[in-house]
Amino acid sequence: HDAKRSRHRTPSPMQFFERLRSAVAKIPSEDPQITICSQIQPIPNHGHSTTPSINLAVPTDDDDRTADEPLSTLDADEPLSTLDTSRILAYRASLFLVAISIVTTAALSFLDTAHSLPDVAAATTRTALLSCAAALLSASWPSTPLPSVLLSVDGSALRWTGVLPLAAAAVAHDLHEAAPVLAGGTALLALREIWYYGLAYKVEAAGAVVAGVLACVTQEDGVVAVWGGLLGVLAFGKVFEPLRSDQQPTFSEFLGDNPME
């Protein structure tokens, strides 16, 4: 009876662990970096009792990264390519140049230099048009799915709706119709900023859209100056934003969990 009882005796935790560890060690692994190790952890309030566990560790090149980190965290640590960095810097510089050109145009009009310096006024207007087109071309425009209508908004198509009219207006001999085209181009840039960072953090972008429309309707120098000033605030704020935030929409996540506090 004692021998029969010993055959059916429940194995101790350590015996069970050793059997399990041996079984796991026999499993073929396609990744040679995977190592199998045992880790004995004490059970709280149980004196010297221990419980076995198996830890599958995947070593990485970076000591600060572990296999438990999400893929997004690992990708966020990777630096931007030279091409992406150049495009983002070109976008921000073009956006700033648009704002400067619009404010300069308003100042020249206020000083009534159309007759004395007609070439300067035309040059600033063309600079604003071409800079806006350059900003639209260099900016990232990811597509956005619309599940409700089973369609997707192609970001690349949006940029060309502004680039082509801007380029046509810049090479035209008559610049009287340039204001509506420029207002449409800057509206696309402002809406892109709201798309990427959220309306709560880009109020000046929404204001620039409204000011651009009012500038075309009223043709007042003061309204044009406000339009360019709001775009200038938008461009200046890019100095404090990480370059990666212009690569993919983040809704200002880089400001923290509660960026408005």
C-alpha atoms as an extended CHARMM CRD file, in Angstrom:
* protein
*
       261  EXT
         1         1  HSD       CA              0.0000000000        0.0000000000        0.0000000000  PROA      1               0.0000000000
         2         2  ASP       CA              2.8770000000        2.4090000000        0.7710000000  PROA      2               0.0000000000
         3         3  ALA       CA              4.4140000000        1.7900000000       -2.6600000000  PROA      3               0.0000000000
         4         4  LYS       CA              1.0710000000        2.3280000000       -4.3740000000  PROA      4               0.0000000000
         5         5  ARG       CA              0.5390000000        5.5580000000       -2.4350000000  PROA      5               0.0000000000
         6         6  SER       CA              4.0000000000        6.8470000000       -3.3810000000  PROA      6               0.0000000000
         7         7  ARG       CA              3.2220000000        6.3900000000       -7.1050000000  PROA      7               0.0000000000
         8         8  HSD       CA              0.1550000000        8.6390000000       -6.8150000000  PROA      8               0.0000000000
         9         9  ARG       CA              1.7510000000       11.1840000000       -4.5320000000  PROA      9               0.0000000000
        10        10  THR       CA              1.4210000000       14.7770000000       -5.7480000000  PROA      10              0.0000000000
        11        11  PRO       CA              4.8310000000       16.1390000000       -6.8610000000  PROA      11              0.0000000000
        12        12  SER       CA              6.3150000000       19.0010000000       -4.9020000000  PROA      12              0.0000000000
        13        13  PRO       CA              6.4030000000       22.4820000000       -6.4850000000  PROA      13              0.0000000000
        14        14  MET       CA             10.1110000000       22.1750000000       -7.1960000000  PROA      14              0.0000000000
        15        15  GLN       CA              9.6750000000       18.7880000000       -8.8610000000  PROA      15              0.0000000000
        16        16  PHE       CA              6.8290000000       20.1550000000      -10.9510000000  PROA      16              0.0000000000
        17        17  PHE       CA              8.9490000000       23.1400000000      -11.9200000000  PROA      17              0.0000000000
        18        18  GLU       CA             11.8750000000       21.0010000000      -12.9570000000  PROA      18              0.0000000000
        19        19  ARG       CA              9.6160000000       18.8620000000      -15.1510000000  PROA      19              0.0000000000
        20        20  LEU       CA              8.0470000000       21.9540000000      -16.7050000000  PROA      20              0.0000000000
        21        21  ARG       CA             11.4180000000       23.5560000000      -17.2780000000  PROA      21              0.0000000000
        22        22  SER       CA             12.6930000000       20.4340000000      -18.9870000000  PROA      22              0.0000000000
        23        23  ALA       CA              9.6310000000       20.3150000000      -21.2200000000  PROA      23              0.0000000000
        24        24  VAL       CA              9.9940000000       23.9540000000      -22.2120000000  PROA      24              0.0000000000
        25        25  ALA       CA             13.6840000000       23.5100000000      -22.9260000000  PROA      25              0.0000000000
        26        26  LYS       CA             12.8290000000       20.8340000000      -25.5050000000  PROA      26              0.0000000000
        27        27  ILE       CA             10.6000000000       23.2450000000      -27.4640000000  PROA      27              0.0000000000
        28        28  PRO       CA             12.5010000000       24.3460000000      -30.6030000000  PROA      28              0.0000000000
        29        29  SER       CA             13.0090000000       28.0970000000      -30.8440000000  PROA      29              0.0000000000
        30        30  GLU       CA             13.4010000000       29.8810000000      -34.1690000000  PROA      30              0.0000000000
        31        31  ASP       CA             14.9580000000       32.8910000000      -32.4700000000  PROA      31              0.0000000000
        32        32  PRO       CA             18.4210000000       32.0460000000      -31.0940000000  PROA      32              0.0000000000
        33        33  GLN       CA             18.2620000000       35.1150000000      -28.8600000000  PROA      33              0.0000000000
        34        34  ILE       CA             15.4880000000       33.6600000000      -26.6920000000  PROA      34              0.0000000000
        35        35  THR       CA             16.8860000000       32.2660000000      -23.4440000000  PROA      35              0.0000000000
        36        36  ILE       CA             15.0910000000       30.1770000000      -20.8540000000  PROA      36              0.0000000000
        37        37  CYS       CA             15.9090000000       30.8590000000      -17.2560000000  PROA      37              0.0000000000
        38        38  SER       CA             14.3970000000       30.0320000000      -13.9090000000  PROA      38              0.0000000000
        39        39  GLN       CA             13.5030000000       32.6320000000      -11.3310000000  PROA      39              0.0000000000
        40        40  ILE       CA             12.5920000000       31.7540000000       -7.7600000000  PROA      40              0.0000000000
        41        41  GLN       CA             10.4360000000       34.3990000000       -6.1140000000  PROA      41              0.0000000000
        42        42  PRO       CA              9.4590000000       34.3980000000       -2.4030000000  PROA      42              0.0000000000
        43        43  ILE       CA              5.7850000000       34.2640000000       -1.5400000000  PROA      43              0.0000000000
        44        44  PRO       CA              4.8090000000       37.0620000000        0.8690000000  PROA      44              0.0000000000
        45        45  ASN       CA              3.8820000000       35.9900000000        4.4350000000  PROA      45              0.0000000000
        46        46  HSD       CA              5.0380000000       32.4110000000        3.8350000000  PROA      46              0.0000000000
        47        47  GLY       CA              8.4680000000       32.4850000000        5.4290000000  PROA      47              0.0000000000
        48        48  HSD       CA             11.0700000000       30.8070000000        3.2340000000  PROA      48              0.0000000000
        49        49  SER       CA              8.5720000000       29.2280000000        0.8490000000  PROA      49              0.0000000000
        50        50  THR       CA              9.2950000000       29.9040000000       -2.7770000000  PROA      50              0.0000000000
        51        51  THR       CA              7.4170000000       29.5420000000       -6.0180000000  PROA      51              0.0000000000
        52        52  PRO       CA              9.0510000000       28.7260000000       -9.2990000000  PROA      52              0.0000000000
        53        53  SER       CA              8.4430000000       30.6650000000      -12.5080000000  PROA      53              0.0000000000
        54        54  ILE       CA              9.7340000000       30.6340000000      -16.0390000000  PROA      54              0.0000000000
        55        55  ASN       CA             10.9210000000       33.8560000000      -17.6710000000  PROA      55              0.0000000000
        56        56  LEU       CA             11.3810000000       34.0590000000      -21.4320000000  PROA      56              0.0000000000
        57        57  ALA       CA             13.7590000000       36.9870000000      -21.8900000000  PROA      57              0.0000000000
        58        58  VAL       CA             14.4840000000       38.5450000000      -25.2870000000  PROA      58              0.0000000000
        59        59  PRO       CA             17.6990000000       40.5540000000      -25.1270000000  PROA      59              0.0000000000
        60        60  THR       CA             17.8550000000       43.7480000000      -27.1710000000  PROA      60              0.0000000000
        61        61  ASP       CA             20.6560000000       45.9880000000      -28.3770000000  PROA      61              0.0000000000
        62        62  ASP       CA             19.3790000000       48.8350000000      -26.2050000000  PROA      62              0.0000000000
        63        63  ASP       CA             19.5660000000       48.1370000000      -22.4720000000  PROA      63              0.0000000000
        64        64  ASP       CA             16.7070000000       50.5790000000      -21.8160000000  PROA      64              0.0000000000
        65        65  ARG       CA             14.2740000000       48.6670000000      -24.0200000000  PROA      65              0.0000000000
        66        66  THR       CA             12.5770000000       45.4320000000      -23.0310000000  PROA      66              0.0000000000
        67        67  ALA       CA             10.4660000000       42.9310000000      -24.8560000000  PROA      67              0.0000000000
        68        68  ASP       CA              7.4220000000       44.1500000000      -22.9060000000  PROA      68              0.0000000000
        69        69  GLU       CA              7.5640000000       47.6550000000      -24.4000000000  PROA      69              0.0000000000
        70        70  PRO       CA              4.9520000000       48.3860000000      -27.0700000000  PROA      70              0.0000000000
        71        71  LEU       CA              6.0420000000       48.7100000000      -30.6600000000  PROA      71              0.0000000000
        72        72  SER       CA              4.9690000000       52.3590000000      -30.7810000000  PROA      72              0.0000000000
        73        73  THR       CA              7.3880000000       53.1980000000      -27.9790000000  PROA      73              0.0000000000
        74        74  LEU       CA             10.2600000000       51.5510000000      -29.7540000000  PROA      74              0.0000000000
        75        75  ASP       CA              9.4690000000       53.2760000000      -33.0500000000  PROA      75              0.0000000000
        76        76  ALA       CA              9.1730000000       56.6630000000      -31.3540000000  PROA      76              0.0000000000
        77        77  ASP       CA             12.8160000000       56.4090000000      -30.2710000000  PROA      77              0.0000000000
        78        78  GLU       CA             14.0270000000       56.0000000000      -33.8340000000  PROA      78              0.0000000000
        79        79  PRO       CA             15.3470000000       59.2450000000      -35.3650000000  PROA      79              0.0000000000
        80        80  LEU       CA             13.6990000000       60.7930000000      -38.3950000000  PROA      80              0.0000000000
        81        81  SER       CA             15.3670000000       60.2700000000      -41.7200000000  PROA      81              0.0000000000
        82        82  THR       CA             17.2480000000       63.1270000000      -43.3460000000  PROA      82              0.0000000000
        83        83  LEU       CA             14.5470000000       63.4340000000      -46.0050000000  PROA      83              0.0000000000
        84        84  ASP       CA             11.7270000000       63.6420000000      -43.4510000000  PROA      84              0.0000000000
        85        85  THR       CA             13.6230000000       66.1880000000      -41.3680000000  PROA      85              0.0000000000
        86        86  SER       CA             14.3120000000       68.3260000000      -44.4460000000  PROA      86              0.0000000000
        87        87  ARG       CA             10.6700000000       68.2570000000      -45.4930000000  PROA      87              0.0000000000
        88        88  ILE       CA              9.4380000000       69.2490000000      -42.0360000000  PROA      88              0.0000000000
        89        89  LEU       CA             11.9200000000       72.1190000000      -41.7840000000  PROA      89              0.0000000000
        90        90  ALA       CA             10.9820000000       73.2700000000      -45.2870000000  PROA      90              0.0000000000
        91        91  TYR       CA              7.3060000000       73.2160000000      -44.3320000000  PROA      91              0.0000000000
        92        92  ARG       CA              7.8520000000       75.2980000000      -41.2170000000  PROA      92              0.0000000000
        93        93  ALA       CA             10.0760000000       77.8060000000      -43.0150000000  PROA      93              0.0000000000
        94        94  SER       CA              7.5490000000       78.1640000000      -45.8430000000  PROA      94              0.0000000000
        95        95  LEU       CA              4.7120000000       78.7010000000      -43.3590000000  PROA      95              0.0000000000
        96        96  PHE       CA              6.6840000000       81.4870000000      -41.6800000000  PROA      96              0.0000000000
        97        97  LEU       CA              7.4740000000       83.0760000000      -45.0570000000  PROA      97              0.0000000000
        98        98  VAL       CA              3.7820000000       83.0850000000      -45.9660000000  PROA      98              0.0000000000
        99        99  ALA       CA              2.9690000000       85.0130000000      -42.7970000000  PROA      99              0.0000000000
       100       100  ILE       CA              5.7820000000       87.5360000000      -43.3340000000  PROA      100             0.0000000000
       101       101  SER       CA              4.7630000000       88.1060000000      -46.9510000000  PROA      101             0.0000000000
       102       102  ILE       CA              1.0980000000       88.7350000000      -46.0830000000  PROA      102             0.0000000000
       103       103  VAL       CA              1.9920000000       91.1900000000      -43.3090000000  PROA      103             0.0000000000
       104       104  THR       CA              4.4370000000       92.9740000000      -45.6280000000  PROA      104             0.0000000000
       105       105  THR       CA              1.7930000000       93.1970000000      -48.3410000000  PROA      105             0.0000000000
       106       106  ALA       CA             -0.6410000000       94.7540000000      -45.8650000000  PROA      106             0.0000000000
       107       107  ALA       CA              2.0120000000       97.2550000000      -44.7240000000  PROA      107             0.0000000000
       108       108  LEU       CA              2.8580000000       98.2750000000      -48.2800000000  PROA      108             0.0000000000
       109       109  SER       CA             -0.8050000000       98.7470000000      -49.0700000000  PROA      109             0.0000000000
       110       110  PHE       CA             -1.3160000000      100.8100000000      -45.9080000000  PROA      110             0.0000000000
       111       111  LEU       CA              1.6310000000      103.0510000000      -46.8580000000  PROA      111             0.0000000000
       112       112  ASP       CA              0.1470000000      103.4060000000      -50.3550000000  PROA      112             0.0000000000
       113       113  THR       CA              3.2810000000      102.2710000000      -52.1770000000  PROA      113             0.0000000000
       114       114  ALA       CA              1.3870000000      100.6810000000      -55.0790000000  PROA      114             0.0000000000
       115       115  HSD       CA              2.3100000000      103.5520000000      -57.3740000000  PROA      115             0.0000000000
       116       116  SER       CA              5.8080000000      104.3010000000      -56.1000000000  PROA      116             0.0000000000
       117       117  LEU       CA              6.9350000000      100.6800000000      -55.5870000000  PROA      117             0.0000000000
       118       118  PRO       CA              4.6540000000       98.5210000000      -57.7410000000  PROA      118             0.0000000000
       119       119  ASP       CA              7.2590000000       95.8130000000      -58.2560000000  PROA      119             0.0000000000
       120       120  VAL       CA              7.7950000000       95.3570000000      -54.5080000000  PROA      120             0.0000000000
       121       121  ALA       CA              4.0930000000       94.8880000000      -53.8220000000  PROA      121             0.0000000000
       122       122  ALA       CA              3.7900000000       92.3690000000      -56.6540000000  PROA      122             0.0000000000
       123       123  ALA       CA              6.9020000000       90.5230000000      -55.4390000000  PROA      123             0.0000000000
       124       124  THR       CA              5.5670000000       90.1270000000      -51.9090000000  PROA      124             0.0000000000
       125       125  THR       CA              2.2430000000       88.8250000000      -53.2130000000  PROA      125             0.0000000000
       126       126  ARG       CA              3.9540000000       86.2880000000      -55.4600000000  PROA      126             0.0000000000
       127       127  THR       CA              6.2410000000       85.2830000000      -52.5930000000  PROA      127             0.0000000000
       128       128  ALA       CA              3.2100000000       84.5940000000      -50.4240000000  PROA      128             0.0000000000
       129       129  LEU       CA              1.5940000000       82.4920000000      -53.1630000000  PROA      129             0.0000000000
       130       130  LEU       CA              4.7200000000       80.4410000000      -53.8990000000  PROA      130             0.0000000000
       131       131  SER       CA              5.5650000000       79.9900000000      -50.2110000000  PROA      131             0.0000000000
       132       132  CYS       CA              2.0650000000       78.7010000000      -49.5260000000  PROA      132             0.0000000000
       133       133  ALA       CA              2.4160000000       76.2340000000      -52.4130000000  PROA      133             0.0000000000
       134       134  ALA       CA              5.8130000000       75.1070000000      -51.0630000000  PROA      134             0.0000000000
       135       135  ALA       CA              4.3260000000       74.5800000000      -47.5960000000  PROA      135             0.0000000000
       136       136  LEU       CA              1.5210000000       72.4550000000      -49.0280000000  PROA      136             0.0000000000
       137       137  LEU       CA              4.0100000000       70.3720000000      -51.0270000000  PROA      137             0.0000000000
       138       138  SER       CA              6.4630000000       69.7690000000      -48.1660000000  PROA      138             0.0000000000
       139       139  ALA       CA              3.8660000000       69.0240000000      -45.4820000000  PROA      139             0.0000000000
       140       140  SER       CA              2.7810000000       65.4650000000      -44.6730000000  PROA      140             0.0000000000
       141       141  TRP       CA             -0.8320000000       64.6510000000      -45.5640000000  PROA      141             0.0000000000
       142       142  PRO       CA             -1.8770000000       61.1800000000      -44.3380000000  PROA      142             0.0000000000
       143       143  SER       CA             -5.1210000000       59.6880000000      -45.5290000000  PROA      143             0.0000000000
       144       144  THR       CA             -8.0660000000       59.5640000000      -43.1520000000  PROA      144             0.0000000000
       145       145  PRO       CA            -10.5960000000       56.6950000000      -43.3230000000  PROA      145             0.0000000000
       146       146  LEU       CA            -14.3150000000       57.4800000000      -43.1190000000  PROA      146             0.0000000000
       147       147  PRO       CA            -15.9470000000       54.1890000000      -42.0820000000  PROA      147             0.0000000000
       148       148  SER       CA            -19.4640000000       55.6610000000      -42.0950000000  PROA      148             0.0000000000
       149       149  VAL       CA            -19.3570000000       56.1970000000      -45.8650000000  PROA      149             0.0000000000
       150       150  LEU       CA            -16.7990000000       53.4720000000      -46.6550000000  PROA      150             0.0000000000
       151       151  LEU       CA            -14.4280000000       56.0710000000      -48.1140000000  PROA      151             0.0000000000
       152       152  SER       CA            -11.0190000000       57.4910000000      -47.2900000000  PROA      152             0.0000000000
       153       153  VAL       CA             -9.8750000000       61.0940000000      -47.6290000000  PROA      153             0.0000000000
       154       154  ASP       CA             -6.6120000000       61.1050000000      -49.5590000000  PROA      154             0.0000000000
       155       155  GLY       CA             -4.2880000000       63.6510000000      -47.9920000000  PROA      155             0.0000000000
       156       156  SER       CA             -2.1000000000       63.8450000000      -51.0960000000  PROA      156             0.0000000000
       157       157  ALA       CA             -5.0890000000       64.9090000000      -53.1740000000  PROA      157             0.0000000000
       158       158  LEU       CA             -5.8710000000       67.7190000000      -50.7280000000  PROA      158             0.0000000000
       159       159  ARG       CA             -2.5130000000       69.3580000000      -51.2330000000  PROA      159             0.0000000000
       160       160  TRP       CA             -2.9170000000       69.5530000000      -54.9980000000  PROA      160             0.0000000000
       161       161  THR       CA             -6.2730000000       71.2920000000      -54.6640000000  PROA      161             0.0000000000
       162       162  GLY       CA             -4.3040000000       74.2020000000      -53.2430000000  PROA      162             0.0000000000
       163       163  VAL       CA             -0.9510000000       73.9090000000      -55.0150000000  PROA      163             0.0000000000
       164       164  LEU       CA             -2.2480000000       74.1460000000      -58.5910000000  PROA      164             0.0000000000
       165       165  PRO       CA             -4.3500000000       77.3220000000      -58.0990000000  PROA      165             0.0000000000
       166       166  LEU       CA             -1.5310000000       78.9390000000      -56.1170000000  PROA      166             0.0000000000
       167       167  ALA       CA              1.0220000000       78.2220000000      -58.8310000000  PROA      167             0.0000000000
       168       168  ALA       CA             -1.3410000000       79.5150000000      -61.5360000000  PROA      168             0.0000000000
       169       169  ALA       CA             -2.0190000000       82.7230000000      -59.5890000000  PROA      169             0.0000000000
       170       170  ALA       CA              1.7090000000       83.2960000000      -58.9500000000  PROA      170             0.0000000000
       171       171  VAL       CA              2.6030000000       83.2510000000      -62.6670000000  PROA      171             0.0000000000
       172       172  ALA       CA             -0.4390000000       85.2800000000      -63.7290000000  PROA      172             0.0000000000
       173       173  HSD       CA              0.1520000000       88.8450000000      -64.8410000000  PROA      173             0.0000000000
       174       174  ASP       CA             -2.8610000000       90.1950000000      -62.9320000000  PROA      174             0.0000000000
       175       175  LEU       CA             -2.6660000000       89.6890000000      -59.1720000000  PROA      175             0.0000000000
       176       176  HSD       CA             -6.0620000000       91.1460000000      -58.3040000000  PROA      176             0.0000000000
       177       177  GLU       CA             -7.5300000000       87.6420000000      -57.9510000000  PROA      177             0.0000000000
       178       178  ALA       CA             -4.6210000000       86.3530000000      -55.8630000000  PROA      178             0.0000000000
       179       179  ALA       CA             -6.2190000000       87.0370000000      -52.4750000000  PROA      179             0.0000000000
       180       180  PRO       CA             -8.9970000000       84.3820000000      -52.6720000000  PROA      180             0.0000000000
       181       181  VAL       CA             -6.5240000000       81.7810000000      -53.9300000000  PROA      181             0.0000000000
       182       182  LEU       CA             -4.0740000000       82.5970000000      -51.1530000000  PROA      182             0.0000000000
       183       183  ALA       CA             -6.8640000000       82.5050000000      -48.5870000000  PROA      183             0.0000000000
       184       184  GLY       CA             -7.8170000000       79.0240000000      -49.7900000000  PROA      184             0.0000000000
       185       185  GLY       CA             -4.2190000000       77.8210000000      -49.5850000000  PROA      185             0.0000000000
       186       186  THR       CA             -3.6620000000       79.1590000000      -46.0770000000  PROA      186             0.0000000000
       187       187  ALA       CA             -7.0040000000       77.6660000000      -45.0150000000  PROA      187             0.0000000000
       188       188  LEU       CA             -5.7230000000       74.2310000000      -46.0740000000  PROA      188             0.0000000000
       189       189  LEU       CA             -2.5530000000       74.7670000000      -44.0290000000  PROA      189             0.0000000000
       190       190  ALA       CA             -4.5450000000       75.9000000000      -41.0090000000  PROA      190             0.0000000000
       191       191  LEU       CA             -6.9400000000       72.9640000000      -41.2460000000  PROA      191             0.0000000000
       192       192  ARG       CA             -3.9590000000       70.6230000000      -41.4760000000  PROA      192             0.0000000000
       193       193  GLU       CA             -2.5820000000       72.0710000000      -38.2280000000  PROA      193             0.0000000000
       194       194  ILE       CA             -5.9480000000       71.5250000000      -36.5430000000  PROA      194             0.0000000000
       195       195  TRP       CA             -6.0390000000       68.0040000000      -37.9930000000  PROA      195             0.0000000000
       196       196  TYR       CA             -2.5950000000       67.1920000000      -36.5580000000  PROA      196             0.0000000000
       197       197  TYR       CA             -2.7410000000       68.9450000000      -33.1840000000  PROA      197             0.0000000000
       198       198  GLY       CA             -6.4110000000       69.4450000000      -32.3300000000  PROA      198             0.0000000000
       199       199  LEU       CA             -8.5580000000       72.5700000000      -32.3500000000  PROA      199             0.0000000000
       200       200  ALA       CA             -7.9750000000       73.2610000000      -28.6450000000  PROA      200             0.0000000000
       201       201  TYR       CA             -4.2500000000       73.7780000000      -29.3300000000  PROA      201             0.0000000000
       202       202  LYS       CA             -4.5590000000       75.5650000000      -32.6780000000  PROA      202             0.0000000000
       203       203  VAL       CA             -7.0890000000       78.3240000000      -32.0570000000  PROA      203             0.0000000000
       204       204  GLU       CA             -4.9050000000       80.7160000000      -34.0610000000  PROA      204             0.0000000000
       205       205  ALA       CA             -5.2530000000       78.4040000000      -37.0640000000  PROA      205             0.0000000000
       206       206  ALA       CA             -9.0390000000       78.6240000000      -36.8940000000  PROA      206             0.0000000000
       207       207  GLY       CA             -8.7190000000       82.3980000000      -36.5470000000  PROA      207             0.0000000000
       208       208  ALA       CA             -6.4890000000       82.5340000000      -39.6280000000  PROA      208             0.0000000000
       209       209  VAL       CA             -9.1690000000       80.7690000000      -41.6820000000  PROA      209             0.0000000000
       210       210  VAL       CA            -11.7960000000       83.3250000000      -40.6210000000  PROA      210             0.0000000000
       211       211  ALA       CA             -9.4210000000       86.2670000000      -41.1010000000  PROA      211             0.0000000000
       212       212  GLY       CA             -8.4980000000       85.0820000000      -44.6000000000  PROA      212             0.0000000000
       213       213  VAL       CA            -12.1540000000       85.0280000000      -45.6270000000  PROA      213             0.0000000000
       214       214  LEU       CA            -12.7750000000       88.4620000000      -44.1120000000  PROA      214             0.0000000000
       215       215  ALA       CA             -9.6900000000       89.8610000000      -45.8460000000  PROA      215             0.0000000000
       216       216  CYS       CA            -11.0530000000       88.7970000000      -49.2080000000  PROA      216             0.0000000000
       217       217  VAL       CA            -14.4820000000       90.2610000000      -48.4560000000  PROA      217             0.0000000000
       218       218  THR       CA            -13.4780000000       93.5700000000      -46.8620000000  PROA      218             0.0000000000
       219       219  GLN       CA            -10.0620000000       94.1080000000      -48.5180000000  PROA      219             0.0000000000
       220       220  GLU       CA             -9.0780000000       96.1530000000      -45.4830000000  PROA      220             0.0000000000
       221       221  ASP       CA             -5.3830000000       96.4580000000      -44.7270000000  PROA      221             0.0000000000
       222       222  GLY       CA             -5.9880000000       95.9300000000      -41.0190000000  PROA      222             0.0000000000
       223       223  VAL       CA             -7.8290000000       92.6570000000      -41.6020000000  PROA      223             0.0000000000
       224       224  VAL       CA             -5.0560000000       91.4770000000      -43.9400000000  PROA      224             0.0000000000
       225       225  ALA       CA             -2.4950000000       92.3030000000      -41.2510000000  PROA      225             0.0000000000
       226       226  VAL       CA             -4.4690000000       90.2980000000      -38.6800000000  PROA      226             0.0000000000
       227       227  TRP       CA             -4.6250000000       87.4040000000      -41.1390000000  PROA      227             0.0000000000
       228       228  GLY       CA             -0.8640000000       87.4280000000      -41.5770000000  PROA      228             0.0000000000
       229       229  GLY       CA             -0.3160000000       87.9270000000      -37.8450000000  PROA      229             0.0000000000
       230       230  LEU       CA             -2.3380000000       84.8430000000      -36.9270000000  PROA      230             0.0000000000
       231       231  LEU       CA             -0.3580000000       82.8260000000      -39.4490000000  PROA      231             0.0000000000
       232       232  GLY       CA              2.7940000000       84.2370000000      -37.8710000000  PROA      232             0.0000000000
       233       233  VAL       CA              1.6910000000       83.0270000000      -34.4350000000  PROA      233             0.0000000000
       234       234  LEU       CA              0.9810000000       79.6260000000      -35.9720000000  PROA      234             0.0000000000
       235       235  ALA       CA              4.4290000000       79.5060000000      -37.5780000000  PROA      235             0.0000000000
       236       236  PHE       CA              6.2210000000       80.7410000000      -34.4520000000  PROA      236             0.0000000000
       237       237  GLY       CA              4.5690000000       78.0500000000      -32.3440000000  PROA      237             0.0000000000
       238       238  LYS       CA              6.2170000000       75.3950000000      -34.5260000000  PROA      238             0.0000000000
       239       239  VAL       CA              9.5440000000       76.2940000000      -32.9000000000  PROA      239             0.0000000000
       240       240  PHE       CA              8.4010000000       74.6360000000      -29.6610000000  PROA      240             0.0000000000
       241       241  GLU       CA              6.9360000000       71.5190000000      -31.2840000000  PROA      241             0.0000000000
       242       242  PRO       CA              9.0240000000       68.3870000000      -31.9050000000  PROA      242             0.0000000000
       243       243  LEU       CA              9.7460000000       67.5950000000      -35.5290000000  PROA      243             0.0000000000
       244       244  ARG       CA              8.0490000000       64.1940000000      -35.2590000000  PROA      244             0.0000000000
       245       245  SER       CA              4.7210000000       65.8760000000      -34.4440000000  PROA      245             0.0000000000
       246       246  ASP       CA              4.5430000000       67.1000000000      -38.0500000000  PROA      246             0.0000000000
       247       247  GLN       CA              5.0470000000       63.5790000000      -39.3870000000  PROA      247             0.0000000000
       248       248  GLN       CA              1.8610000000       61.9620000000      -38.0330000000  PROA      248             0.0000000000
       249       249  PRO       CA             -1.2090000000       63.4320000000      -36.2810000000  PROA      249             0.0000000000
       250       250  THR       CA             -0.6150000000       63.2880000000      -32.5130000000  PROA      250             0.0000000000
       251       251  PHE       CA             -3.2310000000       65.7550000000      -31.1950000000  PROA      251             0.0000000000
       252       252  SER       CA             -0.4780000000       67.3620000000      -29.1010000000  PROA      252             0.0000000000
       253       253  GLU       CA              0.2950000000       64.1790000000      -27.1360000000  PROA      253             0.0000000000
       254       254  PHE       CA              3.8920000000       65.3850000000      -26.7290000000  PROA      254             0.0000000000
       255       255  LEU       CA              2.5840000000       67.9680000000      -24.2220000000  PROA      255             0.0000000000
       256       256  GLY       CA              1.7170000000       65.1820000000      -21.7630000000  PROA      256             0.0000000000
       257       257  ASP       CA             -1.3460000000       63.4180000000      -20.4500000000  PROA      257             0.0000000000
       258       258  ASN       CA             -3.0290000000       66.7080000000      -19.4520000000  PROA      258             0.0000000000
       259       259  PRO       CA             -1.4490000000       69.3140000000      -21.7560000000  PROA      259             0.0000000000
       260       260  MET       CA             -4.0060000000       72.0200000000      -20.9110000000  PROA      260             0.0000000000
       261       261  GLU       CA             -3.2530000000       71.9520000000      -17.1700000000  PROA      261             0.0000000000
